[in-house]
Amino acid sequence: MILYDMIDSGNCYKPRLLMAKLGIPFARVEVSSHTGETRKADYVAKNPNAMVPLLELEDGRRIAESNAILLCLAEDTRFLPTDKYERALAYQWLFFEQYSHEPYIAVRKALLTFPERAKDATPERLAQTLERGNKALGVMNRHLEQNAFFAGKSYSVADVALYAYTHTAEKGGFQLDAYPAVVEWLKRVEADKGHVPLDWLP
């Protein structure tokens, strides 16, 4: 497999983390949006949406979108629940991550840390992303007060997806200490067998 990704992207970290846990060998190609590489013609020919990550399978077929890649990789593993309800919960939290979590927690971090995004860091945008990111963390915290993980009793793709940007949320100005159940969950995720950090490379 070939993973086209960017080392400092949480979305790209998701498949790297899961493949590390599963022991899946892969080649990695850095394609940085910071330098415009994702918009070059040769890459757009592979992914017309001009974004990373992109996973190329052994037979040449490709899958874009980080959470779709997670679902493909997790098939028939412990990371995708077999119970119908728990599997639906995993999907629920994957959709939550991309709709209610990543657009605020990840974006606020990008606005504050990536020089090319500084022009977009208006007071209004920063206030909006802070408010909505805190709302997402609150939703997570309430769930985790009663549950060890997000889909059933075991670690799953839902935890991989939500961990990716939550564990670096403080770089975006979020105060994780205000969400003690989230902090304890982060520790459980990091204690799971085969965990690797954001900057891990194969």
CSV table of N, CA and C in Angstrom, one decimal, residues 65-137:
chain,number,residue,atom,x,y,z
A,65,GLU,N,-10.4,10.4,2.0
A,65,GLU,CA,-11.1,10.7,3.2
A,65,GLU,C,-10.6,9.8,4.4
A,66,SER,N,-10.1,10.4,5.4
A,66,SER,CA,-9.4,9.7,6.5
A,66,SER,C,-10.3,8.6,7.1
A,67,ASN,N,-11.6,8.9,7.4
A,67,ASN,CA,-12.4,8.0,8.1
A,67,ASN,C,-12.8,6.8,7.2
A,68,ALA,N,-13.0,7.1,5.9
A,68,ALA,CA,-13.3,6.0,5.0
A,68,ALA,C,-12.1,5.0,4.9
A,69,ILE,N,-10.9,5.6,5.0
A,69,ILE,CA,-9.7,4.7,5.0
A,69,ILE,C,-9.6,3.9,6.2
A,70,LEU,N,-10.0,4.5,7.4
A,70,LEU,CA,-10.0,3.8,8.6
A,70,LEU,C,-11.0,2.6,8.5
A,71,LEU,N,-12.2,2.8,8.0
A,71,LEU,CA,-13.2,1.7,7.9
A,71,LEU,C,-12.7,0.6,7.0
A,72,CYS,N,-12.0,1.0,5.9
A,72,CYS,CA,-11.4,-0.1,5.0
A,72,CYS,C,-10.4,-0.9,5.7
A,73,LEU,N,-9.5,-0.2,6.4
A,73,LEU,CA,-8.4,-0.9,7.1
A,73,LEU,C,-8.9,-1.8,8.2
A,74,ALA,N,-9.9,-1.3,8.9
A,74,ALA,CA,-10.4,-2.0,10.1
A,74,ALA,C,-11.3,-3.2,9.9
A,75,GLU,N,-11.7,-3.4,8.6
A,75,GLU,CA,-12.6,-4.5,8.3
A,75,GLU,C,-12.0,-5.8,8.9
A,76,ASP,N,-12.8,-6.6,9.6
A,76,ASP,CA,-12.4,-7.9,10.1
A,76,ASP,C,-11.3,-7.8,11.1
A,77,THR,N,-11.2,-6.7,11.9
A,77,THR,CA,-10.2,-6.5,12.9
A,77,THR,C,-11.0,-6.1,14.2
A,78,ARG,N,-10.3,-6.0,15.3
A,78,ARG,CA,-10.9,-5.6,16.6
A,78,ARG,C,-11.3,-4.2,16.6
A,79,PHE,N,-10.9,-3.4,15.6
A,79,PHE,CA,-11.2,-2.0,15.6
A,79,PHE,C,-12.5,-1.6,15.0
A,80,LEU,N,-13.2,-2.6,14.5
A,80,LEU,CA,-14.6,-2.3,13.9
A,80,LEU,C,-15.5,-3.3,14.6
A,81,PRO,N,-16.4,-2.8,15.4
A,81,PRO,CA,-17.3,-3.7,16.1
A,81,PRO,C,-18.1,-4.6,15.2
A,82,THR,N,-18.4,-5.9,15.6
A,82,THR,CA,-19.2,-6.8,14.8
A,82,THR,C,-20.7,-6.6,15.2
A,83,ASP,N,-20.9,-6.2,16.5
A,83,ASP,CA,-22.3,-6.0,16.9
A,83,ASP,C,-22.9,-4.8,16.1
A,84,LYS,N,-24.1,-5.0,15.6
A,84,LYS,CA,-24.8,-4.1,14.7
A,84,LYS,C,-24.9,-2.7,15.3
A,85,TYR,N,-25.3,-2.7,16.6
A,85,TYR,CA,-25.5,-1.4,17.3
A,85,TYR,C,-24.2,-0.7,17.5
A,86,GLU,N,-23.2,-1.4,18.0
A,86,GLU,CA,-21.9,-0.8,18.3
A,86,GLU,C,-21.2,-0.4,17.0
A,87,ARG,N,-21.4,-1.1,16.0
A,87,ARG,CA,-20.9,-0.7,14.7
A,87,ARG,C,-21.5,0.7,14.2
A,88,ALA,N,-22.8,0.8,14.4
A,88,ALA,CA,-23.5,2.0,14.1
A,88,ALA,C,-23.0,3.2,15.0
A,89,LEU,N,-22.7,2.9,16.3
A,89,LEU,CA,-22.1,3.9,17.1
A,89,LEU,C,-20.7,4.4,16.6
A,90,ALA,N,-19.9,3.4,16.1
A,90,ALA,CA,-18.6,3.8,15.5
A,90,ALA,C,-18.8,4.8,14.4
A,91,TYR,N,-19.8,4.5,13.5
A,91,TYR,CA,-20.1,5.4,12.4
A,91,TYR,C,-20.6,6.7,12.9
A,92,GLN,N,-21.5,6.7,13.9
A,92,GLN,CA,-22.0,7.9,14.5
A,92,GLN,C,-20.8,8.9,14.9
A,93,TRP,N,-19.9,8.3,15.6
A,93,TRP,CA,-18.8,9.1,16.1
A,93,TRP,C,-17.8,9.5,15.0
A,94,LEU,N,-17.7,8.7,14.0
A,94,LEU,CA,-16.9,9.1,12.8
A,94,LEU,C,-17.5,10.3,12.1
A,95,PHE,N,-18.8,10.3,12.0
A,95,PHE,CA,-19.5,11.5,11.4
A,95,PHE,C,-19.4,12.7,12.3
A,96,PHE,N,-19.6,12.5,13.6
A,96,PHE,CA,-19.4,13.6,14.6
A,96,PHE,C,-18.1,14.2,14.5
A,97,GLU,N,-17.0,13.4,14.3
A,97,GLU,CA,-15.7,13.9,14.3
A,97,GLU,C,-15.5,14.8,13.1
A,98,GLN,N,-16.0,14.4,11.9
A,98,GLN,CA,-15.8,15.2,10.7
A,98,GLN,C,-16.7,16.4,10.6
A,99,TYR,N,-17.9,16.4,11.3
A,99,TYR,CA,-18.8,17.5,11.2
A,99,TYR,C,-18.8,18.4,12.3
A,100,SER,N,-18.6,17.9,13.5
A,100,SER,CA,-18.8,18.8,14.7
A,100,SER,C,-17.5,18.9,15.5
A,101,HIS,N,-16.4,18.2,15.2
A,101,HIS,CA,-15.2,18.2,15.9
A,101,HIS,C,-14.0,18.8,15.1
A,102,GLU,N,-13.6,18.1,14.0
A,102,GLU,CA,-12.5,18.5,13.2
A,102,GLU,C,-12.6,19.9,12.6
A,103,PRO,N,-13.8,20.4,12.2
A,103,PRO,CA,-13.9,21.7,11.6
A,103,PRO,C,-13.6,22.8,12.6
A,104,TYR,N,-13.6,22.5,13.9
A,104,TYR,CA,-13.4,23.6,14.9
A,104,TYR,C,-12.1,23.4,15.6
A,105,ILE,N,-11.9,22.2,16.2
A,105,ILE,CA,-10.6,21.9,16.9
A,105,ILE,C,-9.4,21.9,16.0
A,106,ALA,N,-9.5,21.2,14.9
A,106,ALA,CA,-8.4,21.1,14.0
A,106,ALA,C,-8.1,22.4,13.3
A,107,VAL,N,-9.2,23.1,12.9
A,107,VAL,CA,-9.1,24.3,12.1
A,107,VAL,C,-8.5,25.4,13.0
A,108,ARG,N,-9.0,25.5,14.3
A,108,ARG,CA,-8.4,26.5,15.2
A,108,ARG,C,-6.9,26.4,15.4
A,109,LYS,N,-6.5,25.1,15.6
A,109,LYS,CA,-5.1,24.8,15.7
A,109,LYS,C,-4.3,25.3,14.4
A,110,ALA,N,-4.9,25.0,13.3
A,110,ALA,CA,-4.2,25.4,12.0
A,110,ALA,C,-4.1,26.9,11.9
A,111,LEU,N,-5.2,27.6,12.3
A,111,LEU,CA,-5.2,29.0,12.2
A,111,LEU,C,-4.1,29.7,13.0
A,112,LEU,N,-3.9,29.0,14.2
A,112,LEU,CA,-2.9,29.6,15.1
A,112,LEU,C,-1.5,29.1,14.9
A,113,THR,N,-1.3,28.0,14.2
A,113,THR,CA,0.1,27.4,14.1
A,113,THR,C,0.6,27.4,12.7
A,114,PHE,N,-0.2,27.5,11.6
A,114,PHE,CA,0.3,27.4,10.3
A,114,PHE,C,0.4,28.8,9.7
A,115,PRO,N,1.6,29.3,9.4
A,115,PRO,CA,1.7,30.7,8.9
A,115,PRO,C,0.8,31.0,7.7
A,116,GLU,N,0.6,30.1,6.8
A,116,GLU,CA,-0.2,30.4,5.6
A,116,GLU,C,-1.7,30.5,6.0
A,117,ARG,N,-2.1,30.2,7.2
A,117,ARG,CA,-3.5,30.3,7.6
A,117,ARG,C,-3.7,31.6,8.4
A,118,ALA,N,-2.6,32.3,8.8
A,118,ALA,CA,-2.7,33.4,9.7
A,118,ALA,C,-3.7,34.5,9.2
A,119,LYS,N,-3.8,34.7,7.9
A,119,LYS,CA,-4.7,35.7,7.3
A,119,LYS,C,-6.1,35.4,7.6
A,120,ASP,N,-6.4,34.1,7.8
A,120,ASP,CA,-7.8,33.7,8.1
A,120,ASP,C,-8.2,33.7,9.6
A,121,ALA,N,-7.2,34.0,10.4
A,121,ALA,CA,-7.4,33.9,11.9
A,121,ALA,C,-8.0,35.2,12.4
A,122,THR,N,-9.2,35.6,11.9
A,122,THR,CA,-9.9,36.8,12.4
A,122,THR,C,-10.5,36.5,13.8
A,123,PRO,N,-10.7,37.6,14.5
A,123,PRO,CA,-11.3,37.4,15.9
A,123,PRO,C,-12.6,36.6,15.8
A,124,GLU,N,-13.4,36.9,14.8
A,124,GLU,CA,-14.7,36.2,14.7
A,124,GLU,C,-14.5,34.7,14.4
A,125,ARG,N,-13.6,34.3,13.6
A,125,ARG,CA,-13.3,32.9,13.2
A,125,ARG,C,-12.7,32.2,14.5
A,126,LEU,N,-11.8,32.9,15.2
A,126,LEU,CA,-11.2,32.2,16.3
A,126,LEU,C,-12.3,32.0,17.4
A,127,ALA,N,-13.1,33.0,17.6
A,127,ALA,CA,-14.2,32.9,18.6
A,127,ALA,C,-15.2,31.8,18.3
A,128,GLN,N,-15.5,31.7,17.0
A,128,GLN,CA,-16.5,30.6,16.6
A,128,GLN,C,-15.9,29.2,16.7
A,129,THR,N,-14.6,29.1,16.3
A,129,THR,CA,-14.0,27.8,16.4
A,129,THR,C,-13.8,27.4,17.9
A,130,LEU,N,-13.5,28.3,18.7
A,130,LEU,CA,-13.3,28.0,20.2
A,130,LEU,C,-14.6,27.6,20.8
A,131,GLU,N,-15.7,28.3,20.5
A,131,GLU,CA,-17.0,28.0,21.0
A,131,GLU,C,-17.5,26.6,20.6
A,132,ARG,N,-17.4,26.3,19.3
A,132,ARG,CA,-17.9,25.1,18.8
A,132,ARG,C,-17.0,23.9,19.1
A,133,GLY,N,-15.7,24.2,19.2
A,133,GLY,CA,-14.8,23.1,19.6
A,133,GLY,C,-15.0,22.7,21.0
A,134,ASN,N,-15.2,23.7,21.9
A,134,ASN,CA,-15.6,23.4,23.3
A,134,ASN,C,-16.9,22.6,23.4
A,135,LYS,N,-17.8,23.0,22.6
A,135,LYS,CA,-19.1,22.2,22.6
A,135,LYS,C,-18.8,20.7,22.2
A,136,ALA,N,-18.0,20.5,21.2
A,136,ALA,CA,-17.6,19.1,20.8
A,136,ALA,C,-16.9,18.4,22.0
A,137,LEU,N,-16.0,19.0,22.6
A,137,LEU,CA,-15.3,18.4,23.8
A,137,LEU,C,-16.3,18.1,24.9
